[in-house]
Amino acid sequence: MTHENQLDKKLEVFSILGFGGLGKTTLAVEVCRRLEEEFSCQATVTVLQAFDASKDMSGLLLRILHQVVKVKRDNEQNCMQEEDPLGEIDSNVDNLASMLIQRLADKRYLIVIDDVWTISAWDAIRCKLLDNNNSSRIIVTTRIETVAKACTLANAWGDHIYRVKPLKLEDSKTLFVNRVFGPNNVCPNDLETAMDGILKKSAGLPLAIVSIASLLASYKTPGSLEMWTRICNSIGSQMESNPTLEGMRQSITLSYNHLPHHLKACMMYLSIFPEDYVTSKDRLLNRWIAEGLIPEKRGLTLEEVAESYYDELFSRNMIQPGQVIYDGSAIECRVHDMMLEVIVSKALEVNFVSLIGSRYGGSSHDTVRRLSIHGDLGSNIEETSMRHVRSLSTFRPEGQGKLLDRLAEFTLLRVLDLQDCKDVKDHHMKHVCRLFFLRFLNLNHTDITLLPSQIGELQHLQTLWLYGTLLNGVPESVINLEKLEYFGLSNRKDWRVLLRLPRGLGKMKALEGLLRVDIREGDTELAKEMGDMVQLRRLGIVLRCTGCSDKPVLREIGNSIGRISSIRQISVEDMSEDANNMDFLHHLPSPPLLLRHITVGGKINGFPDWMASLTHLVHIELWWIDMHGDDIYGVLYKLPNLLKITLDRKCCKDEELVARTTFKFPVLKELAIVRDNSTPRVVRFEQGAMGKLEKLMVRFCDQERSLAGIDNLTSLQEVELVGKKNTKALQVAADQLKTESQSRQEAEQFKVVLKYE
């Protein structure tokens, strides 16, 4: 930030990004303090949340002007005098901007623009600040990623974005103990459990830790356990009523209040999920859609609109990532405990949700609209009317039998989410099939064994999830679900159970996702009908055919794939014993050139020619292809956007799998070599082949396996080794990797993760 060369003479902007209460402003002020001697002028101004340049710009410029006027101490009179007082000035914006330019013209300045909420506010402020070619700097603090990026867009040296992370547990504990008990003291043993609970809820948020510590500073004797426990269990209500926590509540609530109306509803919807609950992106988005929270927009599907809302909540640091995959996207999310307290409070206040079995105490309203079960039902639930309930969600595996027996009363239900509920029985399905308005039905990981034919009467159903159940199939009536968009089935006790569909599939034109579809030799008509599903984005088929690859059913599958222009993800697996079923992929009349994900699981005579044309492909997964390593890498390195390669069972027939120097993968970030218990025995990387690789995962089985050329992976951040604990080759590789990592500069070292089976 203080280096000076010809490029550094330009004005540079640094963004500090993070959730409210993480200490962005504190960090910016500390930077200014440490660099006080480096800059002749400094100023810090806070931007109003609803900043209006026509009304607020003059006040902001005036505050900057008052600070950049140099101050000196009159030693004789022991008072402060301005070297160049502003005096009476015209508060016109243009006049103030002109004065600021004059005063900064020959000075190196450092200005902090604190809490910027919009790009338009930044653009208006930035154009008033002079680039005097004197190595000046601006620090912007913001909670919103798009704003942080916009602020640093014009930098000569690229993005300068510092993402503030929550405190680690030990640092949180130190801060808390110092604030409550004073430096160099410890927490009494009988208060430690309560302290751990408070720190868990604070989740590394300095403002929360300091605020709660201030509240408890008067209660530090061994007899204070009751008060500590009460505070831990009632932080939400304490934030509303206790003046000590008012600042924390205001800071966190600001982020919610700044959301546009459509995002407020989507954010409040997360109050349905329990504390610390991690939910999948697909589950959340499909529920938003089913509840009518996502409006139609011209040229976009509802899923695309919902995804844009999801991304914006992340950009605003309103939700936190769970699992993040190779392209940087979060396929799971959760809410910070402090933010959850705020949105639950607001949701309960407006009767958006009723929480049963949680510490929030159930519903205080006569009409229940969204019912979420977090724990024991209690006795009051039996008297609660279910006539107006729009969604029912259970997050407790057992103890729901009495509620499920009342499913027939939920006549207006749109969302039924029973994932992981072990009390769901086959006889409950007859009630489910009478819920005429149902749009979202999640029965994942339940114990149902039979789906009634009446399921086809749910004419509004959009999502039907049956993964990890005990079902062996679905009734033919599912083809009557013409509004169904997402459909999937798997049996947790028998992986061979697939989705066997009847003829008439072409009626289901709304389908966007169809996975693990069982295709057999006589399914020519079914394969043909797949091409009528023009909205299909994800297709997974499993072949159970015998004979040659020129069978009509395979030709029709190829024709159908070519007709579905919307398709983005394809998985083709071969469960038959034939050696050439997958060769139909060579003869597609119209290849799916917009694919982003492809899985090929079966022996194939080389990659199809069109594979090298998949310029949008980001992930490829392969197994049983039984090809030479050069034939695999020799095609894949040409794909300009390929981020991840997964090589599963029996992919490479060579003793060595070599990423050669000539195979320069331009953006590849992840390589996974999994579940292959024979070849290759050596995984080698030549110089320059995978220079952008950040994560490597290798599974070690009983046979010997080794890694070579790790020193050529200069961008490596993590290596994950998987296998049995007593596998010698795994331990040798781990030692080798740790040595290699330690030999690098600290900033270039990588993490070695061992996962034992």
mmCIF file of C-alpha atoms in Angstrom, residues 417-739:
data_model
loop_
_atom_site.group_PDB
_atom_site.id
_atom_site.type_symbol
_atom_site.label_atom_id
_atom_site.label_comp_id
_atom_site.label_asym_id
_atom_site.label_seq_id
_atom_site.Cartn_x
_atom_site.Cartn_y
_atom_site.Cartn_z
ATOM 1 C CA ASP A 417 -40.275 -31.106 3.448
ATOM 2 C CA LEU A 418 -39.877 -34.338 5.438
ATOM 3 C CA GLN A 419 -36.221 -35.030 4.682
ATOM 4 C CA ASP A 420 -34.610 -37.426 7.210
ATOM 5 C CA CYS A 421 -37.892 -37.944 9.082
ATOM 6 C CA LYS A 422 -38.040 -41.589 10.176
ATOM 7 C CA ASP A 423 -41.696 -41.353 11.247
ATOM 8 C CA VAL A 424 -42.916 -41.141 7.643
ATOM 9 C CA LYS A 425 -44.709 -44.395 6.789
ATOM 10 C CA ASP A 426 -46.332 -45.716 3.645
ATOM 11 C CA HIS A 427 -49.839 -45.078 5.010
ATOM 12 C CA HIS A 428 -49.071 -41.338 5.242
ATOM 13 C CA MET A 429 -48.687 -41.225 1.461
ATOM 14 C CA LYS A 430 -52.439 -41.475 0.886
ATOM 15 C CA HIS A 431 -52.843 -38.148 2.740
ATOM 16 C CA VAL A 432 -49.941 -36.596 0.839
ATOM 17 C CA CYS A 433 -51.559 -37.514 -2.477
ATOM 18 C CA ARG A 434 -54.639 -35.466 -1.540
ATOM 19 C CA LEU A 435 -52.729 -32.224 -0.989
ATOM 20 C CA PHE A 436 -53.936 -30.671 -4.228
ATOM 21 C CA PHE A 437 -51.873 -27.444 -4.016
ATOM 22 C CA LEU A 438 -48.584 -29.211 -3.230
ATOM 23 C CA ARG A 439 -45.631 -27.924 -5.278
ATOM 24 C CA PHE A 440 -42.587 -29.217 -3.400
ATOM 25 C CA LEU A 441 -42.359 -32.729 -1.905
ATOM 26 C CA ASN A 442 -39.083 -33.812 -0.299
ATOM 27 C CA LEU A 443 -39.032 -37.399 1.005
ATOM 28 C CA ASN A 444 -35.260 -37.844 0.876
ATOM 29 C CA HIS A 445 -33.846 -40.370 3.367
ATOM 30 C CA THR A 446 -37.241 -41.469 4.660
ATOM 31 C CA ASP A 447 -38.321 -45.109 5.045
ATOM 32 C CA ILE A 448 -41.147 -45.186 2.520
ATOM 33 C CA THR A 449 -41.288 -48.341 0.383
ATOM 34 C CA LEU A 450 -44.300 -47.603 -1.808
ATOM 35 C CA LEU A 451 -45.554 -44.562 -3.686
ATOM 36 C CA PRO A 452 -49.319 -44.734 -4.427
ATOM 37 C CA SER A 453 -50.607 -44.284 -7.959
ATOM 38 C CA GLN A 454 -52.580 -41.272 -6.686
ATOM 39 C CA ILE A 455 -49.309 -39.314 -6.719
ATOM 40 C CA GLY A 456 -50.191 -38.488 -10.326
ATOM 41 C CA GLU A 457 -53.119 -36.390 -9.104
ATOM 42 C CA LEU A 458 -50.837 -33.684 -7.678
ATOM 43 C CA GLN A 459 -51.216 -31.473 -10.729
ATOM 44 C CA HIS A 460 -49.232 -28.542 -9.290
ATOM 45 C CA LEU A 461 -46.212 -30.568 -8.128
ATOM 46 C CA GLN A 462 -42.903 -29.058 -9.315
ATOM 47 C CA THR A 463 -40.322 -30.948 -7.224
ATOM 48 C CA LEU A 464 -40.420 -34.632 -6.222
ATOM 49 C CA TRP A 465 -37.334 -35.879 -4.386
ATOM 50 C CA LEU A 466 -37.090 -39.551 -3.464
ATOM 51 C CA TYR A 467 -33.348 -39.974 -2.908
ATOM 52 C CA GLY A 468 -32.121 -42.375 -0.235
ATOM 53 C CA THR A 469 -35.527 -43.967 0.355
ATOM 54 C CA LEU A 470 -36.500 -47.657 0.302
ATOM 55 C CA LEU A 471 -38.485 -47.316 -2.928
ATOM 56 C CA ASN A 472 -37.870 -49.762 -5.758
ATOM 57 C CA GLY A 473 -39.728 -47.707 -8.349
ATOM 58 C CA VAL A 474 -42.486 -45.207 -9.059
ATOM 59 C CA PRO A 475 -46.018 -45.752 -10.417
ATOM 60 C CA GLU A 476 -46.818 -45.108 -14.080
ATOM 61 C CA SER A 477 -49.070 -42.241 -13.040
ATOM 62 C CA VAL A 478 -46.034 -39.966 -12.528
ATOM 63 C CA ILE A 479 -46.232 -39.056 -16.211
ATOM 64 C CA ASN A 480 -49.394 -37.095 -15.346
ATOM 65 C CA LEU A 481 -47.303 -34.634 -13.328
ATOM 66 C CA GLU A 482 -47.028 -32.208 -16.227
ATOM 67 C CA LYS A 483 -45.695 -29.335 -14.086
ATOM 68 C CA LEU A 484 -42.944 -31.445 -12.518
ATOM 69 C CA GLU A 485 -39.525 -29.818 -12.970
ATOM 70 C CA TYR A 486 -37.194 -31.797 -10.662
ATOM 71 C CA PHE A 487 -37.476 -35.547 -10.192
ATOM 72 C CA GLY A 488 -35.058 -38.046 -8.677
ATOM 73 C CA LEU A 489 -34.991 -41.483 -7.040
ATOM 74 C CA SER A 490 -32.429 -43.704 -5.331
ATOM 75 C CA ASN A 491 -32.568 -46.587 -2.844
ATOM 76 C CA ARG A 492 -30.100 -46.290 0.019
ATOM 77 C CA LYS A 493 -29.908 -50.067 0.464
ATOM 78 C CA ASP A 494 -29.616 -51.001 -3.214
ATOM 79 C CA TRP A 495 -27.625 -48.712 -5.527
ATOM 80 C CA ARG A 496 -28.887 -50.683 -8.526
ATOM 81 C CA VAL A 497 -32.412 -49.277 -8.131
ATOM 82 C CA LEU A 498 -32.929 -46.750 -10.916
ATOM 83 C CA LEU A 499 -35.718 -44.489 -12.110
ATOM 84 C CA ARG A 500 -37.828 -46.687 -14.384
ATOM 85 C CA LEU A 501 -40.199 -44.491 -16.374
ATOM 86 C CA PRO A 502 -43.268 -45.485 -18.416
ATOM 87 C CA ARG A 503 -44.066 -44.379 -21.932
ATOM 88 C CA GLY A 504 -45.683 -40.994 -22.173
ATOM 89 C CA LEU A 505 -42.667 -39.202 -20.734
ATOM 90 C CA GLY A 506 -43.028 -36.582 -23.456
ATOM 91 C CA LYS A 507 -46.002 -35.128 -21.578
ATOM 92 C CA MET A 508 -43.644 -33.940 -18.831
ATOM 93 C CA LYS A 509 -42.384 -30.974 -20.835
ATOM 94 C CA ALA A 510 -41.613 -28.870 -17.743
ATOM 95 C CA LEU A 511 -38.885 -31.238 -16.526
ATOM 96 C CA GLU A 512 -35.537 -29.522 -15.956
ATOM 97 C CA GLY A 513 -33.801 -32.319 -14.064
ATOM 98 C CA LEU A 514 -34.080 -36.084 -14.645
ATOM 99 C CA LEU A 515 -31.393 -38.304 -13.111
ATOM 100 C CA ARG A 516 -30.555 -42.036 -12.976
ATOM 101 C CA VAL A 517 -33.071 -43.031 -15.656
ATOM 102 C CA ASP A 518 -33.084 -46.761 -16.428
ATOM 103 C CA ILE A 519 -32.792 -47.339 -20.224
ATOM 104 C CA ARG A 520 -33.136 -50.855 -21.635
ATOM 105 C CA GLU A 521 -33.075 -52.335 -25.099
ATOM 106 C CA GLY A 522 -36.829 -52.083 -25.645
ATOM 107 C CA ASP A 523 -37.078 -48.448 -24.564
ATOM 108 C CA THR A 524 -36.784 -46.933 -28.033
ATOM 109 C CA GLU A 525 -40.015 -44.958 -27.668
ATOM 110 C CA LEU A 526 -39.014 -43.708 -24.215
ATOM 111 C CA ALA A 527 -35.614 -42.613 -25.529
ATOM 112 C CA LYS A 528 -37.327 -40.782 -28.367
ATOM 113 C CA GLU A 529 -39.702 -38.983 -25.996
ATOM 114 C CA MET A 530 -36.773 -37.580 -24.039
ATOM 115 C CA GLY A 531 -36.137 -35.239 -26.926
ATOM 116 C CA ASP A 532 -39.537 -33.612 -26.310
ATOM 117 C CA MET A 533 -38.447 -32.330 -22.888
ATOM 118 C CA VAL A 534 -37.243 -29.004 -24.222
ATOM 119 C CA GLN A 535 -36.629 -27.481 -20.755
ATOM 120 C CA LEU A 536 -34.288 -30.270 -19.633
ATOM 121 C CA ARG A 537 -31.016 -28.977 -18.188
ATOM 122 C CA ARG A 538 -29.768 -32.072 -16.321
ATOM 123 C CA LEU A 539 -30.065 -35.604 -17.678
ATOM 124 C CA GLY A 540 -28.650 -38.783 -16.207
ATOM 125 C CA ILE A 541 -29.196 -42.128 -17.972
ATOM 126 C CA VAL A 542 -28.022 -45.629 -17.123
ATOM 127 C CA LEU A 543 -27.815 -48.156 -19.978
ATOM 128 C CA ARG A 544 -28.830 -51.767 -19.491
ATOM 129 C CA CYS A 545 -28.575 -52.917 -23.076
ATOM 130 C CA THR A 546 -26.990 -55.959 -24.704
ATOM 131 C CA GLY A 547 -25.668 -56.466 -28.204
ATOM 132 C CA CYS A 548 -24.095 -53.939 -30.553
ATOM 133 C CA SER A 549 -23.872 -50.171 -30.221
ATOM 134 C CA ASP A 550 -26.034 -49.703 -33.334
ATOM 135 C CA LYS A 551 -29.235 -50.528 -31.468
ATOM 136 C CA PRO A 552 -32.270 -48.291 -32.167
ATOM 137 C CA VAL A 553 -32.579 -47.276 -28.508
ATOM 138 C CA LEU A 554 -29.022 -45.891 -28.499
ATOM 139 C CA ARG A 555 -29.579 -44.026 -31.759
ATOM 140 C CA GLU A 556 -32.714 -42.446 -30.306
ATOM 141 C CA ILE A 557 -30.873 -41.402 -27.147
ATOM 142 C CA GLY A 558 -28.297 -39.676 -29.339
ATOM 143 C CA ASN A 559 -31.021 -37.968 -31.376
ATOM 144 C CA SER A 560 -32.802 -36.796 -28.228
ATOM 145 C CA ILE A 561 -29.641 -35.351 -26.692
ATOM 146 C CA GLY A 562 -29.116 -33.378 -29.885
ATOM 147 C CA ARG A 563 -32.662 -31.977 -29.757
ATOM 148 C CA ILE A 564 -32.448 -30.632 -26.194
ATOM 149 C CA SER A 565 -30.768 -27.263 -26.701
ATOM 150 C CA SER A 566 -31.128 -26.301 -23.032
ATOM 151 C CA ILE A 567 -29.088 -29.218 -21.681
ATOM 152 C CA ARG A 568 -26.134 -28.276 -19.470
ATOM 153 C CA GLN A 569 -25.338 -31.494 -17.603
ATOM 154 C CA ILE A 570 -25.242 -35.071 -18.925
ATOM 155 C CA SER A 571 -24.354 -38.334 -17.227
ATOM 156 C CA VAL A 572 -24.230 -41.553 -19.271
ATOM 157 C CA GLU A 573 -23.385 -44.815 -17.476
ATOM 158 C CA ASP A 574 -23.255 -48.343 -18.862
ATOM 159 C CA MET A 575 -24.245 -51.131 -16.449
ATOM 160 C CA SER A 576 -24.308 -53.855 -19.095
ATOM 161 C CA GLU A 577 -21.380 -56.140 -19.841
ATOM 162 C CA ASP A 578 -21.082 -55.066 -23.482
ATOM 163 C CA ALA A 579 -17.830 -53.424 -24.485
ATOM 164 C CA ASN A 580 -19.190 -50.871 -26.942
ATOM 165 C CA ASN A 581 -22.533 -49.427 -25.789
ATOM 166 C CA MET A 582 -20.969 -46.025 -25.162
ATOM 167 C CA ASP A 583 -19.768 -45.706 -28.745
ATOM 168 C CA PHE A 584 -23.138 -44.227 -29.716
ATOM 169 C CA LEU A 585 -21.709 -40.957 -28.375
ATOM 170 C CA HIS A 586 -19.482 -40.808 -31.477
ATOM 171 C CA HIS A 587 -22.527 -40.503 -33.715
ATOM 172 C CA LEU A 588 -24.605 -37.729 -32.174
ATOM 173 C CA PRO A 589 -26.251 -35.807 -35.035
ATOM 174 C CA SER A 590 -26.086 -32.563 -33.054
ATOM 175 C CA PRO A 591 -23.628 -32.529 -30.109
ATOM 176 C CA PRO A 592 -24.629 -30.580 -26.946
ATOM 177 C CA LEU A 593 -22.036 -27.838 -27.281
ATOM 178 C CA LEU A 594 -23.342 -25.815 -24.293
ATOM 179 C CA LEU A 595 -22.559 -28.567 -21.793
ATOM 180 C CA ARG A 596 -20.953 -27.525 -18.493
ATOM 181 C CA HIS A 597 -20.776 -30.961 -16.834
ATOM 182 C CA ILE A 598 -20.413 -34.398 -18.385
ATOM 183 C CA THR A 599 -20.013 -37.868 -16.894
ATOM 184 C CA VAL A 600 -19.004 -40.834 -19.049
ATOM 185 C CA GLY A 601 -19.084 -44.164 -17.242
ATOM 186 C CA GLY A 602 -18.360 -47.066 -19.547
ATOM 187 C CA LYS A 603 -15.868 -48.403 -22.056
ATOM 188 C CA ILE A 604 -15.626 -46.205 -25.122
ATOM 189 C CA ASN A 605 -13.418 -46.301 -28.195
ATOM 190 C CA GLY A 606 -11.768 -42.927 -27.574
ATOM 191 C CA PHE A 607 -13.437 -39.592 -26.997
ATOM 192 C CA PRO A 608 -15.918 -38.366 -29.635
ATOM 193 C CA ASP A 609 -14.535 -35.663 -31.933
ATOM 194 C CA TRP A 610 -17.067 -33.148 -30.615
ATOM 195 C CA MET A 611 -15.643 -33.436 -27.091
ATOM 196 C CA ALA A 612 -12.841 -31.009 -27.974
ATOM 197 C CA SER A 613 -15.490 -28.431 -28.962
ATOM 198 C CA LEU A 614 -17.078 -28.203 -25.496
ATOM 199 C CA THR A 615 -15.815 -24.699 -24.792
ATOM 200 C CA HIS A 616 -18.269 -24.224 -21.887
ATOM 201 C CA LEU A 617 -17.332 -27.456 -20.089
ATOM 202 C CA VAL A 618 -16.111 -26.928 -16.506
ATOM 203 C CA HIS A 619 -16.184 -30.481 -15.083
ATOM 204 C CA ILE A 620 -15.726 -33.944 -16.573
ATOM 205 C CA GLU A 621 -16.068 -37.203 -14.640
ATOM 206 C CA LEU A 622 -14.894 -40.490 -16.138
ATOM 207 C CA TRP A 623 -14.931 -44.164 -15.168
ATOM 208 C CA TRP A 624 -14.545 -47.537 -16.878
ATOM 209 C CA ILE A 625 -13.380 -45.804 -20.065
ATOM 210 C CA ASP A 626 -10.156 -47.880 -20.055
ATOM 211 C CA MET A 627 -8.074 -45.431 -22.125
ATOM 212 C CA HIS A 628 -4.413 -44.452 -22.297
ATOM 213 C CA GLY A 629 -3.468 -41.434 -20.213
ATOM 214 C CA ASP A 630 -2.241 -39.460 -23.227
ATOM 215 C CA ASP A 631 -5.581 -40.042 -24.962
ATOM 216 C CA ILE A 632 -7.396 -38.657 -21.912
ATOM 217 C CA TYR A 633 -5.240 -35.614 -21.211
ATOM 218 C CA GLY A 634 -4.491 -35.049 -24.903
ATOM 219 C CA VAL A 635 -8.121 -34.066 -25.520
ATOM 220 C CA LEU A 636 -9.065 -32.497 -22.201
ATOM 221 C CA TYR A 637 -6.234 -29.946 -22.080
ATOM 222 C CA LYS A 638 -7.731 -28.256 -25.152
ATOM 223 C CA LEU A 639 -10.913 -27.324 -23.253
ATOM 224 C CA PRO A 640 -10.482 -23.616 -22.383
ATOM 225 C CA ASN A 641 -12.772 -23.503 -19.325
ATOM 226 C CA LEU A 642 -12.214 -26.932 -17.776
ATOM 227 C CA LEU A 643 -11.870 -26.484 -13.995
ATOM 228 C CA LYS A 644 -12.094 -30.035 -12.650
ATOM 229 C CA ILE A 645 -11.287 -33.583 -13.804
ATOM 230 C CA THR A 646 -12.491 -36.622 -11.857
ATOM 231 C CA LEU A 647 -10.956 -39.963 -12.834
ATOM 232 C CA ASP A 648 -12.850 -42.787 -11.162
ATOM 233 C CA ARG A 649 -12.661 -46.573 -11.485
ATOM 234 C CA LYS A 650 -10.592 -48.084 -14.286
ATOM 235 C CA CYS A 651 -9.953 -44.983 -16.373
ATOM 236 C CA CYS A 652 -6.263 -45.187 -17.211
ATOM 237 C CA LYS A 653 -4.773 -48.459 -18.442
ATOM 238 C CA ASP A 654 -1.155 -47.194 -18.178
ATOM 239 C CA GLU A 655 1.233 -47.845 -15.314
ATOM 240 C CA GLU A 656 1.954 -44.098 -15.281
ATOM 241 C CA LEU A 657 -0.547 -41.280 -15.709
ATOM 242 C CA VAL A 658 1.526 -38.329 -16.910
ATOM 243 C CA ALA A 659 0.442 -34.714 -17.224
ATOM 244 C CA ARG A 660 2.971 -33.785 -19.906
ATOM 245 C CA THR A 661 4.491 -30.376 -20.488
ATOM 246 C CA THR A 662 2.669 -30.234 -23.819
ATOM 247 C CA PHE A 663 -0.673 -30.597 -22.000
ATOM 248 C CA LYS A 664 -1.007 -27.026 -20.745
ATOM 249 C CA PHE A 665 -4.385 -26.943 -19.019
ATOM 250 C CA PRO A 666 -5.212 -23.212 -19.013
ATOM 251 C CA VAL A 667 -7.511 -22.969 -15.954
ATOM 252 C CA LEU A 668 -7.688 -26.452 -14.364
ATOM 253 C CA LYS A 669 -8.071 -26.092 -10.572
ATOM 254 C CA GLU A 670 -8.901 -29.600 -9.323
ATOM 255 C CA LEU A 671 -7.842 -33.138 -10.203
ATOM 256 C CA ALA A 672 -9.345 -36.130 -8.398
ATOM 257 C CA ILE A 673 -8.114 -39.705 -8.887
ATOM 258 C CA VAL A 674 -10.549 -41.854 -6.934
ATOM 259 C CA ARG A 675 -11.537 -45.478 -6.364
ATOM 260 C CA ASP A 676 -9.051 -46.908 -8.863
ATOM 261 C CA ASN A 677 -7.381 -49.927 -7.273
ATOM 262 C CA SER A 678 -5.076 -50.934 -10.108
ATOM 263 C CA THR A 679 -3.469 -48.535 -12.572
ATOM 264 C CA PRO A 680 -1.987 -46.012 -12.663
ATOM 265 C CA ARG A 681 0.683 -46.840 -10.108
ATOM 266 C CA VAL A 682 2.452 -43.515 -10.660
ATOM 267 C CA VAL A 683 0.768 -40.113 -11.012
ATOM 268 C CA ARG A 684 3.295 -37.728 -12.555
ATOM 269 C CA PHE A 685 3.234 -34.010 -13.322
ATOM 270 C CA GLU A 686 5.689 -32.467 -15.764
ATOM 271 C CA GLN A 687 6.648 -28.813 -15.674
ATOM 272 C CA GLY A 688 3.987 -26.389 -16.907
ATOM 273 C CA ALA A 689 1.225 -28.953 -17.497
ATOM 274 C CA MET A 690 -1.104 -28.022 -14.645
ATOM 275 C CA GLY A 691 0.305 -24.722 -13.452
ATOM 276 C CA LYS A 692 -3.075 -23.479 -12.156
ATOM 277 C CA LEU A 693 -3.930 -26.656 -10.211
ATOM 278 C CA GLU A 694 -5.014 -25.765 -6.653
ATOM 279 C CA LYS A 695 -6.378 -29.040 -5.286
ATOM 280 C CA LEU A 696 -5.280 -32.642 -5.855
ATOM 281 C CA MET A 697 -7.125 -35.655 -4.447
ATOM 282 C CA VAL A 698 -5.663 -39.167 -4.763
ATOM 283 C CA ARG A 699 -7.048 -42.392 -3.326
ATOM 284 C CA PHE A 700 -4.605 -45.096 -2.239
ATOM 285 C CA CYS A 701 -5.704 -48.725 -2.285
ATOM 286 C CA ASP A 702 -3.796 -51.903 -1.440
ATOM 287 C CA GLN A 703 -1.539 -51.620 -4.482
ATOM 288 C CA GLU A 704 1.487 -49.357 -4.559
ATOM 289 C CA ARG A 705 0.904 -45.827 -5.808
ATOM 290 C CA SER A 706 3.203 -42.823 -5.824
ATOM 291 C CA LEU A 707 3.209 -39.166 -6.776
ATOM 292 C CA ALA A 708 5.954 -37.518 -8.824
ATOM 293 C CA GLY A 709 6.591 -33.960 -9.983
ATOM 294 C CA ILE A 710 4.590 -32.262 -7.226
ATOM 295 C CA ASP A 711 7.201 -29.481 -7.296
ATOM 296 C CA ASN A 712 5.856 -28.555 -10.740
ATOM 297 C CA LEU A 713 2.418 -27.731 -9.284
ATOM 298 C CA THR A 714 3.286 -24.178 -8.296
ATOM 299 C CA SER A 715 -0.282 -23.044 -7.497
ATOM 300 C CA LEU A 716 -1.122 -25.990 -5.260
ATOM 301 C CA GLN A 717 -3.126 -25.156 -2.128
ATOM 302 C CA GLU A 718 -4.312 -28.557 -0.887
ATOM 303 C CA VAL A 719 -3.564 -32.243 -1.431
ATOM 304 C CA GLU A 720 -6.040 -34.772 -0.062
ATOM 305 C CA LEU A 721 -4.918 -38.383 0.339
ATOM 306 C CA VAL A 722 -7.566 -41.033 1.003
ATOM 307 C CA GLY A 723 -7.074 -44.655 2.018
ATOM 308 C CA LYS A 724 -6.636 -47.124 4.850
ATOM 309 C CA LYS A 725 -4.484 -45.973 7.730
ATOM 310 C CA ASN A 726 -2.014 -48.846 7.381
ATOM 311 C CA THR A 727 -1.409 -48.259 3.652
ATOM 312 C CA LYS A 728 2.345 -47.782 3.348
ATOM 313 C CA ALA A 729 2.224 -45.932 0.020
ATOM 314 C CA LEU A 730 -0.176 -43.386 1.494
ATOM 315 C CA GLN A 731 2.141 -42.629 4.413
ATOM 316 C CA VAL A 732 5.149 -42.332 2.096
ATOM 317 C CA ALA A 733 3.256 -39.918 -0.145
ATOM 318 C CA ALA A 734 2.113 -37.876 2.864
ATOM 319 C CA ASP A 735 5.686 -37.493 4.135
ATOM 320 C CA GLN A 736 6.891 -36.582 0.652
ATOM 321 C CA LEU A 737 4.196 -33.925 0.277
ATOM 322 C CA LYS A 738 4.822 -32.380 3.689
ATOM 323 C CA THR A 739 8.529 -32.110 2.879
#
